[in-house]
Amino acid sequence: MKLVKRMLLLLVGVGLLVACTENVETLENPDVEEDIWITDEAPLKIGFAMDTLKEERWLKDKALFETAIESHGLEVEIAAANGDDALQIAQAEEMIQNGIDLLVIVPHNAEATAAIVHKAHGAGIKVIAYDRLVKNAEIDLYVSFDNEKVGELQAEAMMKLVPKGNYVFIGGAPTDNNAHLLKKGVFNALQPAIDRGDIKIIYDEWTEDWNPEYAFAHMAEALEINDNQIDAVISANDATAGGAIEALEAQGLAGVIPVAGQDAELAAVRRIVDGTQMMTVYKPIQDLSEQVAALAVHLAQDKEFHPTVSINNGKSEVPAVLLEPVAVNNDNLRDTIIADGFHSEDDVYGTE
Ligand code: GAL
């Protein structure tokens, strides 16, 4: 009886998943058979090796992925390395020794994690890269958002407001492939205006570990060396945008100079409401976590999945699923973030 109920739950979950990601290649009908249980005692087990739980979104990713995997009747083992490459490798090794059937990884360092993929494959375990790409290793699947598009959405929103002027770019962590994709997207969109001489990039720095304090220091330096003559700031995520806005605040320029971010963090959404941040890019991580969970079940059962999209990671053409990011400002906040239940009306507009 329990198994029939679980299979029903699973089919409902997958049906939902297919419905909400119509335009993205997903699993049509992942037929789940009894063999999600290795033996009567043990269901399949998925390892989730995360980089960090420092940013708000990763706490959500962790909870959502855990729920999604358990809704398929599988077990999940989760660890976070908080930016320590050696620790992430050791944590993944431990999961492999603990008998996981598939590894899902959020790499801290796109290059360093190649070693983990080799170890997993050596043990006959497939690897899915979650949100961030692993470079120079033959990973089995990459599922993320279109991160170049994240950058394009930020730049397009900013150019609508500031078609001409001095721009500051606060980049993400250089160890994170997403930071490079995002930057490529920003400059894809800005380049024509830069070539026309309308827009000038007067400051452009990576932010080690996406650390808001480093972003604060970058912004303070940009203000100082440019005598506060800045018209727009594009920051790679909301955490770094928060650091940059603090530096603007110190010069009485918060809400005066528009700032773009990413991740739809609650603090950032509140800044959009009070006018100190201009926009953020919302990524429905509910869809990401459910997609990866369903694909992990599928691949852990040695079933095939051949999406038409692939990304070259320096070693191979990696099969990929890329979800759509959404630009959010004060006008569409309710129709996107709140409508999806990503944040509640009260959390965004209510008192502290
Ligand atoms: C990136 C991710 C962003 C951001 C950042 C910091 O890889 O795409 O959403 O949060 O990591 O952890």
CSV table of C-alpha atoms and ligand atoms in Angstrom, one decimal:
chain,number,residue,atom,x,y,z
A,1,MET,CA,0.0,0.0,0.0
A,2,LYS,CA,2.8,2.5,1.1
A,3,LEU,CA,4.6,1.8,-2.2
A,4,VAL,CA,1.5,2.5,-4.4
A,5,LYS,CA,0.8,5.7,-2.4
A,6,ARG,CA,4.5,6.8,-2.9
A,7,MET,CA,4.3,6.0,-6.6
A,8,LEU,CA,1.1,8.1,-6.9
A,9,LEU,CA,2.8,11.0,-5.0
A,10,LEU,CA,5.8,10.7,-7.3
A,11,LEU,CA,3.7,10.8,-10.5
A,12,VAL,CA,1.8,13.8,-9.2
A,13,GLY,CA,5.1,15.5,-8.4
A,14,VAL,CA,6.6,14.8,-11.8
A,15,GLY,CA,3.3,15.9,-13.5
A,16,LEU,CA,3.5,19.2,-11.7
A,17,LEU,CA,7.2,19.6,-12.6
A,18,VAL,CA,6.5,19.0,-16.3
A,19,ALA,CA,3.6,21.5,-16.2
A,20,CYS,CA,5.6,24.4,-14.7
A,21,THR,CA,8.5,24.1,-17.0
A,22,GLU,CA,6.7,23.8,-20.3
A,23,ASN,CA,9.4,25.5,-22.4
A,24,VAL,CA,12.3,23.6,-20.9
A,25,GLU,CA,13.3,20.1,-21.7
A,26,THR,CA,12.3,18.0,-18.9
A,27,LEU,CA,11.6,14.4,-18.2
A,28,GLU,CA,8.5,13.5,-20.1
A,29,ASN,CA,7.3,10.5,-18.2
A,30,PRO,CA,10.0,9.3,-15.9
A,31,ASP,CA,8.5,5.9,-15.2
A,32,VAL,CA,9.5,5.0,-11.7
A,33,GLU,CA,9.7,1.4,-11.0
A,34,GLU,CA,10.1,-0.6,-7.9
A,35,ASP,CA,13.9,-0.4,-8.2
A,36,ILE,CA,14.1,3.0,-6.4
A,37,TRP,CA,14.7,0.6,-3.6
A,38,ILE,CA,18.0,-1.2,-3.9
A,39,THR,CA,17.0,-3.8,-1.5
A,40,ASP,CA,14.0,-4.1,0.8
A,41,GLU,CA,15.9,-2.1,3.4
A,42,ALA,CA,17.5,0.7,1.5
A,43,PRO,CA,16.1,3.1,-1.1
A,44,LEU,CA,18.5,4.9,-3.5
A,45,LYS,CA,20.5,7.7,-1.8
A,46,ILE,CA,21.5,11.0,-3.4
A,47,GLY,CA,24.5,13.1,-2.1
A,48,PHE,CA,24.1,16.9,-2.2
A,49,ALA,CA,27.5,18.5,-1.9
A,50,MET,CA,26.9,22.3,-1.5
A,51,ASP,CA,29.4,25.2,-1.5
A,52,THR,CA,27.9,27.4,1.1
A,53,LEU,CA,24.8,28.2,3.2
A,54,LYS,CA,25.9,31.8,3.6
A,55,GLU,CA,23.5,33.3,1.2
A,56,GLU,CA,19.7,33.2,1.8
A,57,ARG,CA,19.0,31.4,-1.5
A,58,TRP,CA,21.2,28.3,-0.6
A,59,LEU,CA,19.2,27.7,2.6
A,60,LYS,CA,16.2,27.6,0.4
A,61,ASP,CA,17.9,25.3,-2.2
A,62,LYS,CA,18.9,22.9,0.6
A,63,ALA,CA,15.4,22.7,2.1
A,64,LEU,CA,13.6,22.5,-1.3
A,65,PHE,CA,16.0,19.8,-2.7
A,66,GLU,CA,15.7,17.7,0.5
A,67,THR,CA,11.9,17.9,0.3
A,68,ALA,CA,11.9,17.1,-3.5
A,69,ILE,CA,14.2,14.1,-3.1
A,70,GLU,CA,12.2,12.7,-0.1
A,71,SER,CA,9.0,13.1,-2.1
A,72,HIS,CA,10.4,10.6,-4.5
A,73,GLY,CA,11.0,8.2,-1.7
A,74,LEU,CA,14.8,8.5,-1.8
A,75,GLU,CA,17.3,9.4,0.9
A,76,VAL,CA,19.5,12.4,0.7
A,77,GLU,CA,22.9,13.2,2.4
A,78,ILE,CA,23.7,16.9,2.4
A,79,ALA,CA,27.0,18.8,3.3
A,80,ALA,CA,28.1,22.4,2.9
A,81,ALA,CA,31.8,23.4,2.6
A,82,ASN,CA,31.4,27.1,3.1
A,83,GLY,CA,33.9,28.1,0.5
A,84,ASP,CA,36.6,25.6,1.5
A,85,ASP,CA,37.7,23.5,-1.5
A,86,ALA,CA,39.6,20.9,0.5
A,87,LEU,CA,36.6,20.4,2.7
A,88,GLN,CA,34.2,20.1,-0.2
A,89,ILE,CA,36.4,17.3,-1.7
A,90,ALA,CA,36.6,15.5,1.7
A,91,GLN,CA,32.8,15.8,2.1
A,92,ALA,CA,32.1,14.4,-1.3
A,93,GLU,CA,34.6,11.5,-0.7
A,94,GLU,CA,32.7,10.7,2.5
A,95,MET,CA,29.4,10.6,0.7
A,96,ILE,CA,30.9,8.2,-1.9
A,97,GLN,CA,32.2,6.0,0.9
A,98,ASN,CA,28.7,6.2,2.5
A,99,GLY,CA,27.3,4.5,-0.6
A,100,ILE,CA,25.4,7.3,-2.4
A,101,ASP,CA,24.0,6.3,-5.8
A,102,LEU,CA,24.3,9.7,-7.4
A,103,LEU,CA,26.1,13.0,-6.5
A,104,VAL,CA,24.6,16.4,-7.0
A,105,ILE,CA,27.2,19.2,-6.5
A,106,VAL,CA,27.2,23.0,-6.2
A,107,PRO,CA,30.9,23.6,-6.7
A,108,HIS,CA,32.7,26.3,-4.8
A,109,ASN,CA,35.5,26.4,-7.3
A,110,ALA,CA,34.6,25.3,-10.8
A,111,GLU,CA,38.1,23.9,-11.5
A,112,ALA,CA,39.0,22.3,-8.1
A,113,THR,CA,35.8,20.2,-8.1
A,114,ALA,CA,36.9,18.3,-11.2
A,115,ALA,CA,38.7,16.0,-8.8
A,116,ILE,CA,35.4,15.1,-7.1
A,117,VAL,CA,33.9,14.1,-10.5
A,118,HIS,CA,36.8,11.8,-11.2
A,119,LYS,CA,36.4,10.2,-7.8
A,120,ALA,CA,32.7,9.7,-8.2
A,121,HIS,CA,33.1,8.2,-11.7
A,122,GLY,CA,35.8,6.0,-10.4
A,123,ALA,CA,33.1,4.6,-8.0
A,124,GLY,CA,30.6,4.3,-10.8
A,125,ILE,CA,28.6,7.3,-9.6
A,126,LYS,CA,27.1,9.9,-11.9
A,127,VAL,CA,27.4,13.6,-11.2
A,128,ILE,CA,24.9,16.4,-11.7
A,129,ALA,CA,26.1,20.0,-11.4
A,130,TYR,CA,23.5,22.1,-9.6
A,131,ASP,CA,23.3,25.8,-10.6
A,132,ARG,CA,27.0,26.1,-11.1
A,133,LEU,CA,29.1,24.3,-13.7
A,134,VAL,CA,32.1,22.1,-12.9
A,135,LYS,CA,34.9,22.8,-15.4
A,136,ASN,CA,37.3,20.3,-17.1
A,137,ALA,CA,35.5,17.1,-16.0
A,138,GLU,CA,33.0,14.9,-17.9
A,139,ILE,CA,30.0,15.7,-15.7
A,140,ASP,CA,26.8,13.8,-16.6
A,141,LEU,CA,24.4,16.8,-16.5
A,142,TYR,CA,24.2,20.5,-15.7
A,143,VAL,CA,21.0,22.1,-14.5
A,144,SER,CA,20.8,25.8,-13.9
A,145,PHE,CA,19.3,29.1,-15.0
A,146,ASP,CA,20.4,30.9,-18.1
A,147,ASN,CA,23.1,32.9,-16.2
A,148,GLU,CA,24.1,35.0,-19.2
A,149,LYS,CA,20.5,36.1,-19.4
A,150,VAL,CA,20.7,37.1,-15.8
A,151,GLY,CA,23.4,39.6,-16.7
A,152,GLU,CA,21.5,40.8,-19.8
A,153,LEU,CA,18.3,41.4,-17.8
A,154,GLN,CA,20.3,43.5,-15.3
A,155,ALA,CA,22.0,45.6,-18.0
A,156,GLU,CA,18.8,46.1,-20.0
A,157,ALA,CA,16.9,47.2,-17.0
A,158,MET,CA,19.7,49.6,-16.0
A,159,MET,CA,20.0,51.1,-19.6
A,160,LYS,CA,16.3,51.9,-19.6
A,161,LEU,CA,16.9,54.1,-16.6
A,162,VAL,CA,20.5,55.3,-17.4
A,163,PRO,CA,21.0,55.2,-21.2
A,164,LYS,CA,24.1,57.3,-20.8
A,165,GLY,CA,26.7,57.6,-18.0
A,166,ASN,CA,29.4,56.2,-15.8
A,167,TYR,CA,28.7,52.5,-14.8
A,168,VAL,CA,30.3,50.5,-12.0
A,169,PHE,CA,30.3,46.7,-12.3
A,170,ILE,CA,30.7,44.7,-9.0
A,171,GLY,CA,31.4,41.1,-10.2
A,172,GLY,CA,30.9,37.8,-8.4
A,173,ALA,CA,33.5,35.3,-7.3
A,174,PRO,CA,36.1,34.5,-10.0
A,175,THR,CA,36.1,30.9,-8.9
A,176,ASP,CA,32.4,30.6,-9.8
A,177,ASN,CA,31.6,29.9,-13.5
A,178,ASN,CA,28.2,31.7,-13.0
A,179,ALA,CA,30.0,35.0,-12.2
A,180,HIS,CA,31.8,34.7,-15.6
A,181,LEU,CA,28.5,33.9,-17.5
A,182,LEU,CA,26.7,36.8,-15.8
A,183,LYS,CA,29.5,39.2,-16.6
A,184,LYS,CA,29.4,38.1,-20.2
A,185,GLY,CA,25.7,38.7,-20.3
A,186,VAL,CA,26.1,42.2,-18.8
A,187,PHE,CA,28.7,43.2,-21.4
A,188,ASN,CA,26.7,41.5,-24.2
A,189,ALA,CA,24.0,44.0,-23.5
A,190,LEU,CA,26.1,47.1,-22.7
A,191,GLN,CA,28.7,46.8,-25.5
A,192,PRO,CA,26.7,48.7,-28.2
A,193,ALA,CA,26.2,51.6,-25.9
A,194,ILE,CA,29.9,51.4,-24.8
A,195,ASP,CA,31.0,51.4,-28.4
A,196,ARG,CA,28.8,54.5,-29.1
A,197,GLY,CA,30.5,56.2,-26.1
A,198,ASP,CA,27.2,56.6,-24.3
A,199,ILE,CA,28.2,54.3,-21.4
A,200,LYS,CA,31.6,54.2,-19.7
A,201,ILE,CA,32.7,51.4,-17.4
A,202,ILE,CA,34.6,53.3,-14.8
A,203,TYR,CA,35.1,50.4,-12.3
A,204,ASP,CA,35.0,46.7,-12.8
A,205,GLU,CA,36.1,44.2,-10.1
A,206,TRP,CA,35.5,40.6,-9.1
A,207,THR,CA,34.3,40.0,-5.5
A,208,GLU,CA,36.1,37.1,-3.8
A,209,ASP,CA,33.6,34.6,-2.4
A,210,TRP,CA,30.7,36.9,-3.3
A,211,ASN,CA,31.6,38.6,0.1
A,212,PRO,CA,29.4,41.7,0.8
A,213,GLU,CA,32.3,43.3,2.8
A,214,TYR,CA,34.6,43.1,-0.2
A,215,ALA,CA,31.7,44.6,-2.3
A,216,PHE,CA,31.4,47.4,0.1
A,217,ALA,CA,35.2,48.1,-0.2
A,218,HIS,CA,35.0,48.0,-4.0
A,219,MET,CA,32.1,50.4,-4.1
A,220,ALA,CA,33.8,52.8,-1.6
A,221,GLU,CA,36.9,52.7,-3.8
A,222,ALA,CA,34.9,53.4,-6.9
A,223,LEU,CA,33.2,56.4,-5.3
A,224,GLU,CA,36.5,57.8,-4.1
A,225,ILE,CA,38.6,57.4,-7.3
A,226,ASN,CA,35.7,58.8,-9.3
A,227,ASP,CA,34.7,61.6,-6.9
A,228,ASN,CA,31.2,60.1,-6.6
A,229,GLN,CA,30.6,60.8,-10.4
A,230,ILE,CA,28.8,57.5,-10.8
A,231,ASP,CA,25.4,57.0,-12.6
A,232,ALA,CA,24.7,53.3,-12.3
A,233,VAL,CA,25.9,50.1,-10.4
A,234,ILE,CA,25.4,46.6,-11.6
A,235,SER,CA,26.2,44.1,-8.8
A,236,ALA,CA,26.4,40.4,-9.5
A,237,ASN,CA,24.0,39.4,-6.7
A,238,ASP,CA,21.9,40.9,-3.9
A,239,ALA,CA,24.4,40.2,-1.2
A,240,THR,CA,27.1,42.2,-3.0
A,241,ALA,CA,24.5,44.8,-3.9
A,242,GLY,CA,23.8,45.2,-0.2
A,243,GLY,CA,27.4,45.9,0.4
A,244,ALA,CA,27.6,48.4,-2.4
A,245,ILE,CA,24.4,50.2,-1.2
A,246,GLU,CA,25.9,50.5,2.3
A,247,ALA,CA,28.9,52.4,0.7
A,248,LEU,CA,26.5,54.6,-1.3
A,249,GLU,CA,24.6,55.2,1.9
A,250,ALA,CA,27.8,56.5,3.5
A,251,GLN,CA,28.0,59.1,0.8
A,252,GLY,CA,24.2,60.0,1.0
A,253,LEU,CA,23.8,58.4,-2.5
A,254,ALA,CA,21.6,55.3,-1.7
A,255,GLY,CA,18.4,55.6,-3.7
A,256,VAL,CA,20.1,58.3,-5.8
A,257,ILE,CA,22.4,56.0,-7.9
A,258,PRO,CA,20.4,53.0,-9.1
A,259,VAL,CA,21.7,49.5,-8.2
A,260,ALA,CA,20.9,46.2,-9.9
A,261,GLY,CA,21.2,42.8,-8.1
A,262,GLN,CA,20.3,39.1,-8.4
A,263,ASP,CA,18.6,36.4,-6.3
A,264,ALA,CA,15.5,38.2,-5.0
A,265,GLU,CA,16.8,38.1,-1.4
A,266,LEU,CA,14.3,39.4,1.1
A,267,ALA,CA,16.5,42.3,2.1
A,268,ALA,CA,16.9,43.2,-1.5
A,269,VAL,CA,13.2,43.0,-2.3
A,270,ARG,CA,12.6,45.4,0.7
A,271,ARG,CA,15.3,47.7,-0.7
A,272,ILE,CA,13.4,47.7,-4.0
A,273,VAL,CA,10.2,48.7,-2.1
A,274,ASP,CA,12.0,51.5,-0.3
A,275,GLY,CA,13.8,52.7,-3.4
A,276,THR,CA,17.5,52.0,-2.5
A,277,GLN,CA,17.8,49.1,-5.0
A,278,MET,CA,16.4,49.4,-8.5
A,279,MET,CA,15.9,45.7,-9.5
A,280,THR,CA,16.9,42.1,-8.9
A,281,VAL,CA,16.8,38.9,-11.0
A,282,TYR,CA,14.4,36.3,-9.6
A,283,LYS,CA,15.3,32.7,-10.2
A,284,PRO,CA,12.5,30.3,-9.2
A,285,ILE,CA,14.7,27.8,-7.4
A,286,GLN,CA,11.6,25.7,-6.5
A,287,ASP,CA,11.7,24.6,-10.2
A,288,LEU,CA,15.5,24.1,-10.1
A,289,SER,CA,15.4,21.9,-7.0
A,290,GLU,CA,12.4,19.8,-8.3
A,291,GLN,CA,14.0,19.4,-11.8
A,292,VAL,CA,17.3,18.2,-10.4
A,293,ALA,CA,15.6,15.9,-7.9
A,294,ALA,CA,13.5,14.2,-10.7
A,295,LEU,CA,16.6,14.0,-13.0
A,296,ALA,CA,18.7,12.6,-10.1
A,297,VAL,CA,16.1,9.8,-9.6
A,298,HIS,CA,16.1,9.1,-13.3
A,299,LEU,CA,19.9,9.0,-13.8
A,300,ALA,CA,20.4,7.1,-10.5
A,301,GLN,CA,18.2,4.3,-12.1
A,302,ASP,CA,20.6,4.3,-15.0
A,303,LYS,CA,18.0,5.8,-17.3
A,304,GLU,CA,18.9,8.0,-20.3
A,305,PHE,CA,18.2,11.7,-20.6
A,306,HIS,CA,19.3,13.6,-23.7
A,307,PRO,CA,18.4,17.3,-23.6
A,308,THR,CA,19.1,19.2,-26.9
A,309,VAL,CA,21.0,21.9,-25.0
A,310,SER,CA,24.7,21.4,-24.1
A,311,ILE,CA,27.5,23.6,-22.6
A,312,ASN,CA,31.2,23.1,-23.2
A,313,ASN,CA,33.0,23.1,-19.9
A,314,GLY,CA,36.5,22.8,-21.4
A,315,LYS,CA,36.4,19.0,-21.3
A,316,SER,CA,33.2,18.0,-23.0
A,317,GLU,CA,29.8,19.1,-24.3
A,318,VAL,CA,27.8,18.7,-21.1
A,319,PRO,CA,24.1,18.0,-21.5
A,320,ALA,CA,22.3,21.0,-19.9
A,321,VAL,CA,18.9,22.2,-18.7
A,322,LEU,CA,18.7,26.0,-18.4
A,323,LEU,CA,15.7,27.6,-16.7
A,324,GLU,CA,14.5,31.1,-17.3
A,325,PRO,CA,15.4,34.0,-14.9
A,326,VAL,CA,12.9,36.9,-14.4
A,327,ALA,CA,13.7,40.6,-14.0
A,328,VAL,CA,11.9,42.1,-11.0
A,329,ASN,CA,11.4,45.7,-10.0
A,330,ASN,CA,8.8,47.5,-7.9
A,331,ASP,CA,6.2,47.2,-10.7
A,332,ASN,CA,6.1,43.4,-11.1
A,333,LEU,CA,7.2,42.3,-7.6
A,334,ARG,CA,3.7,41.1,-6.6
A,335,ASP,CA,3.1,39.2,-9.9
A,336,THR,CA,6.3,37.3,-9.7
A,337,ILE,CA,8.0,36.8,-6.3
A,338,ILE,CA,4.9,37.1,-4.1
A,339,ALA,CA,2.6,35.3,-6.6
A,340,ASP,CA,5.1,32.3,-6.5
A,341,GLY,CA,5.2,32.4,-2.7
A,342,PHE,CA,9.0,33.0,-2.8
A,343,HIS,CA,8.4,35.7,-0.2
A,344,SER,CA,5.2,36.6,1.5
A,345,GLU,CA,3.3,39.9,1.2
A,346,ASP,CA,3.9,40.5,4.9
A,347,ASP,CA,7.6,39.7,4.8
A,348,VAL,CA,8.1,42.2,2.0
A,349,TYR,CA,5.7,45.0,3.0
A,350,GLY,CA,5.1,44.2,6.6
A,351,THR,CA,7.0,45.7,9.7
A,352,GLU,CA,10.3,44.1,10.7
B,1,GAL,C1,26.0,32.0,-7.8
B,1,GAL,C2,24.5,31.9,-8.0
B,1,GAL,C3,23.9,33.2,-7.5
B,1,GAL,C4,24.5,33.8,-6.2
B,1,GAL,C5,25.9,33.3,-6.0
B,1,GAL,C6,26.4,33.5,-4.5
B,1,GAL,O1,26.5,30.9,-8.4
B,1,GAL,O2,24.1,31.7,-9.3
B,1,GAL,O3,22.5,33.0,-7.3
B,1,GAL,O4,23.7,33.6,-5.2
B,1,GAL,O5,26.3,32.1,-6.5
B,1,GAL,O6,26.3,32.3,-3.8
